[in-house]
Amino acid sequence: MKTQERTAAAAAADAAPVSATRHRYAFVLLGGVQAVLIFTLAAINVPLPRIGHELGLQRSDLILLSAAYGLTFAGLLLFGGRLADRYGGRRVLTAGLALFAGASAAAPLAPGIEALLAARFAQGAGAALVAPAAMAVLRAVFPSSAAYGKAMATWGGLSVLGATAGNLLSGVISSLLSWRWTFAVPLVVAIAALALTPRLLPDTAPDRSRTLDLPGALLATVGITLASCGLVVTEAHSWSSAAVLVPLLAGAALLAAFWYAERRGADPLLPPRFLLDRRRALALTAIAMSACGTAMAFVVLSLHLQQVRDWSQLQTSAAFVPFAVTLIASGRAASPLIGRYGARAVTVAGLATGAAGLAVLAFTGLDAHTSYAYGLLPGLLLLPAGTAASFAGGAVLATEGVPQGQTGLAGGVLNTAMEFGPTILFAVLLTLGSDASSLGAAGAAFALVALLNHRTK
């Protein structure tokens, strides 16, 4: 009997490291997928001027092309989260990866703006399935609250890391080869993830008791997409024009109808009480603002460096290397800081630091007569230090206390906030006047959200 007990104990001891190793591999796979989804969002920012020149596009066309991926990504995320809860995370993850890979293969073959836009829209649809499903699977990999919270602290920084990698690598790839080759990165990662998913990721149980709420999904998807389109075209049209007002008002009306329907539904796509938690709502706002500030800095500075200072794409990518290094360092420091001081304190400190970085960029970064070291570098160090921390803290706060059956929903809401920033908030801030005014307004918004989070217990 004792021999059997010793044998069982030895087997358990041998299995534990294997299980821990498998968990690490699973996290690397899911984290890599999450990072590449945001990489794809940012991958055309630096090559935008070259794409515009090659395809004969105006600035408004470039803004729409930059936002196309985020439009369907944000619009379909809530439905993607419900699909993950209803049919199981791994199944929806596989379907989304297949769609994402197909669109990534079609994008570099696009002969013109129409085909490229269609591919970007399809990429966003695939990403909307992948992102919440990946979080549902992540919860199955780390079922305990403590382990899941620690994983989410790292998960929060993966998005801004993916955005930074997208801006850096896209400039290098498009300079050495072509902007079309930037789509090879998401294609390769998606194919690798499809191959490894059955071997590394657990099969999450579907919840057949949940309905899909197709009317709610339709209202949310069309409403978010129309409102986003109306905001995006403000770059080329005035706020009083039909091109802006028609989609904007129609989208707002559909979203109001969606909120009304969700309050009355028996099994709503987005239970209103999920967002009425003040801590969660402010955490999601912090994530949205952090994503917006990062995207704005990359797009505005990429265009400024190439069009005003006449820098090459390679030089532009090199300018963001300190940003990437600081981002990685801040992301690694965020998890232990959250463990010591709490997620709210780290979120507030990150937002305050990011606000300082945006203020520096607004006042000195866009002055063509100032040097890089004086005008740009301080902001490119402060902003990533702050956004990595606020992303990590916000991700922990936004998913705290969420039951396992709503993990897909939480993933959809969290990623919607990430996409809301670079699309809707970005489009609104760009209409405020000059690029310096937009960056300054973003910094002020960072500071306001930091204050609100600080005052929330």
PDB file of N, CA and C in Angstrom, residues 226-251 431:
ATOM      1  N   LEU A 226     -21.521  51.540 -38.100  1.00  0.00           N
ATOM      2  CA  LEU A 226     -21.993  52.789 -38.697  1.00  0.00           C
ATOM      3  C   LEU A 226     -21.474  54.006 -37.940  1.00  0.00           C
ATOM      4  N   ALA A 227     -21.545  53.967 -36.609  1.00  0.00           N
ATOM      5  CA  ALA A 227     -21.048  55.101 -35.828  1.00  0.00           C
ATOM      6  C   ALA A 227     -19.560  55.309 -36.058  1.00  0.00           C
ATOM      7  N   SER A 228     -18.806  54.220 -36.137  1.00  0.00           N
ATOM      8  CA  SER A 228     -17.371  54.330 -36.384  1.00  0.00           C
ATOM      9  C   SER A 228     -17.091  54.918 -37.762  1.00  0.00           C
ATOM     10  N   CYS A 229     -17.845  54.457 -38.769  1.00  0.00           N
ATOM     11  CA  CYS A 229     -17.659  54.996 -40.123  1.00  0.00           C
ATOM     12  C   CYS A 229     -17.942  56.493 -40.166  1.00  0.00           C
ATOM     13  N   GLY A 230     -19.014  56.911 -39.472  1.00  0.00           N
ATOM     14  CA  GLY A 230     -19.333  58.337 -39.446  1.00  0.00           C
ATOM     15  C   GLY A 230     -18.222  59.162 -38.834  1.00  0.00           C
ATOM     16  N   LEU A 231     -17.576  58.632 -37.788  1.00  0.00           N
ATOM     17  CA  LEU A 231     -16.481  59.356 -37.159  1.00  0.00           C
ATOM     18  C   LEU A 231     -15.229  59.347 -38.015  1.00  0.00           C
ATOM     19  N   VAL A 232     -14.969  58.232 -38.680  1.00  0.00           N
ATOM     20  CA  VAL A 232     -13.764  58.138 -39.509  1.00  0.00           C
ATOM     21  C   VAL A 232     -13.795  59.142 -40.659  1.00  0.00           C
ATOM     22  N   VAL A 233     -14.948  59.334 -41.295  1.00  0.00           N
ATOM     23  CA  VAL A 233     -15.004  60.221 -42.461  1.00  0.00           C
ATOM     24  C   VAL A 233     -15.006  61.690 -42.083  1.00  0.00           C
ATOM     25  N   THR A 234     -15.003  62.020 -40.788  1.00  0.00           N
ATOM     26  CA  THR A 234     -14.887  63.428 -40.412  1.00  0.00           C
ATOM     27  C   THR A 234     -13.548  64.014 -40.844  1.00  0.00           C
ATOM     28  N   GLU A 235     -12.577  63.144 -41.161  1.00  0.00           N
ATOM     29  CA  GLU A 235     -11.295  63.609 -41.671  1.00  0.00           C
ATOM     30  C   GLU A 235     -11.464  64.306 -43.017  1.00  0.00           C
ATOM     31  N   ALA A 236     -12.440  63.845 -43.817  1.00  0.00           N
ATOM     32  CA  ALA A 236     -12.629  64.389 -45.167  1.00  0.00           C
ATOM     33  C   ALA A 236     -13.885  65.249 -45.290  1.00  0.00           C
ATOM     34  N   HIS A 237     -14.831  65.127 -44.355  1.00  0.00           N
ATOM     35  CA  HIS A 237     -16.097  65.854 -44.444  1.00  0.00           C
ATOM     36  C   HIS A 237     -16.370  66.582 -43.139  1.00  0.00           C
ATOM     37  N   SER A 238     -17.159  67.644 -43.225  1.00  0.00           N
ATOM     38  CA  SER A 238     -17.503  68.409 -42.030  1.00  0.00           C
ATOM     39  C   SER A 238     -18.519  67.638 -41.195  1.00  0.00           C
ATOM     40  N   TRP A 239     -18.616  68.020 -39.914  1.00  0.00           N
ATOM     41  CA  TRP A 239     -19.536  67.338 -39.022  1.00  0.00           C
ATOM     42  C   TRP A 239     -20.994  67.516 -39.449  1.00  0.00           C
ATOM     43  N   SER A 240     -21.297  68.583 -40.170  1.00  0.00           N
ATOM     44  CA  SER A 240     -22.679  68.835 -40.582  1.00  0.00           C
ATOM     45  C   SER A 240     -23.036  68.183 -41.905  1.00  0.00           C
ATOM     46  N   SER A 241     -22.098  67.515 -42.535  1.00  0.00           N
ATOM     47  CA  SER A 241     -22.358  66.900 -43.847  1.00  0.00           C
ATOM     48  C   SER A 241     -23.136  65.599 -43.670  1.00  0.00           C
ATOM     49  N   ALA A 242     -23.841  65.220 -44.740  1.00  0.00           N
ATOM     50  CA  ALA A 242     -24.625  63.977 -44.710  1.00  0.00           C
ATOM     51  C   ALA A 242     -23.722  62.762 -44.562  1.00  0.00           C
ATOM     52  N   ALA A 243     -22.519  62.834 -45.135  1.00  0.00           N
ATOM     53  CA  ALA A 243     -21.599  61.700 -45.060  1.00  0.00           C
ATOM     54  C   ALA A 243     -21.219  61.365 -43.625  1.00  0.00           C
ATOM     55  N   VAL A 244     -21.264  62.374 -42.750  1.00  0.00           N
ATOM     56  CA  VAL A 244     -20.951  62.155 -41.337  1.00  0.00           C
ATOM     57  C   VAL A 244     -22.219  61.904 -40.529  1.00  0.00           C
ATOM     58  N   LEU A 245     -23.226  62.766 -40.705  1.00  0.00           N
ATOM     59  CA  LEU A 245     -24.407  62.715 -39.857  1.00  0.00           C
ATOM     60  C   LEU A 245     -25.244  61.464 -40.063  1.00  0.00           C
ATOM     61  N   VAL A 246     -25.408  61.030 -41.313  1.00  0.00           N
ATOM     62  CA  VAL A 246     -26.289  59.877 -41.582  1.00  0.00           C
ATOM     63  C   VAL A 246     -25.776  58.611 -40.882  1.00  0.00           C
ATOM     64  N   PRO A 247     -24.520  58.182 -41.127  1.00  0.00           N
ATOM     65  CA  PRO A 247     -24.067  56.971 -40.425  1.00  0.00           C
ATOM     66  C   PRO A 247     -23.916  57.172 -38.918  1.00  0.00           C
ATOM     67  N   LEU A 248     -23.538  58.381 -38.504  1.00  0.00           N
ATOM     68  CA  LEU A 248     -23.339  58.628 -37.082  1.00  0.00           C
ATOM     69  C   LEU A 248     -24.659  58.549 -36.322  1.00  0.00           C
ATOM     70  N   LEU A 249     -25.683  59.216 -36.820  1.00  0.00           N
ATOM     71  CA  LEU A 249     -26.982  59.202 -36.151  1.00  0.00           C
ATOM     72  C   LEU A 249     -27.651  57.837 -36.252  1.00  0.00           C
ATOM     73  N   ALA A 250     -27.503  57.199 -37.413  1.00  0.00           N
ATOM     74  CA  ALA A 250     -28.077  55.862 -37.561  1.00  0.00           C
ATOM     75  C   ALA A 250     -27.409  54.884 -36.601  1.00  0.00           C
ATOM     76  N   GLY A 251     -26.089  54.977 -36.492  1.00  0.00           N
ATOM     77  CA  GLY A 251     -25.371  54.104 -35.566  1.00  0.00           C
ATOM     78  C   GLY A 251     -25.772  54.363 -34.121  1.00  0.00           C
ATOM     79  N   THR A 431     -10.267  65.272 -35.090  1.00  0.00           N
ATOM     80  CA  THR A 431     -11.061  66.380 -35.633  1.00  0.00           C
ATOM     81  C   THR A 431     -10.903  67.658 -34.822  1.00  0.00           C
TER      82      THR A 431
END
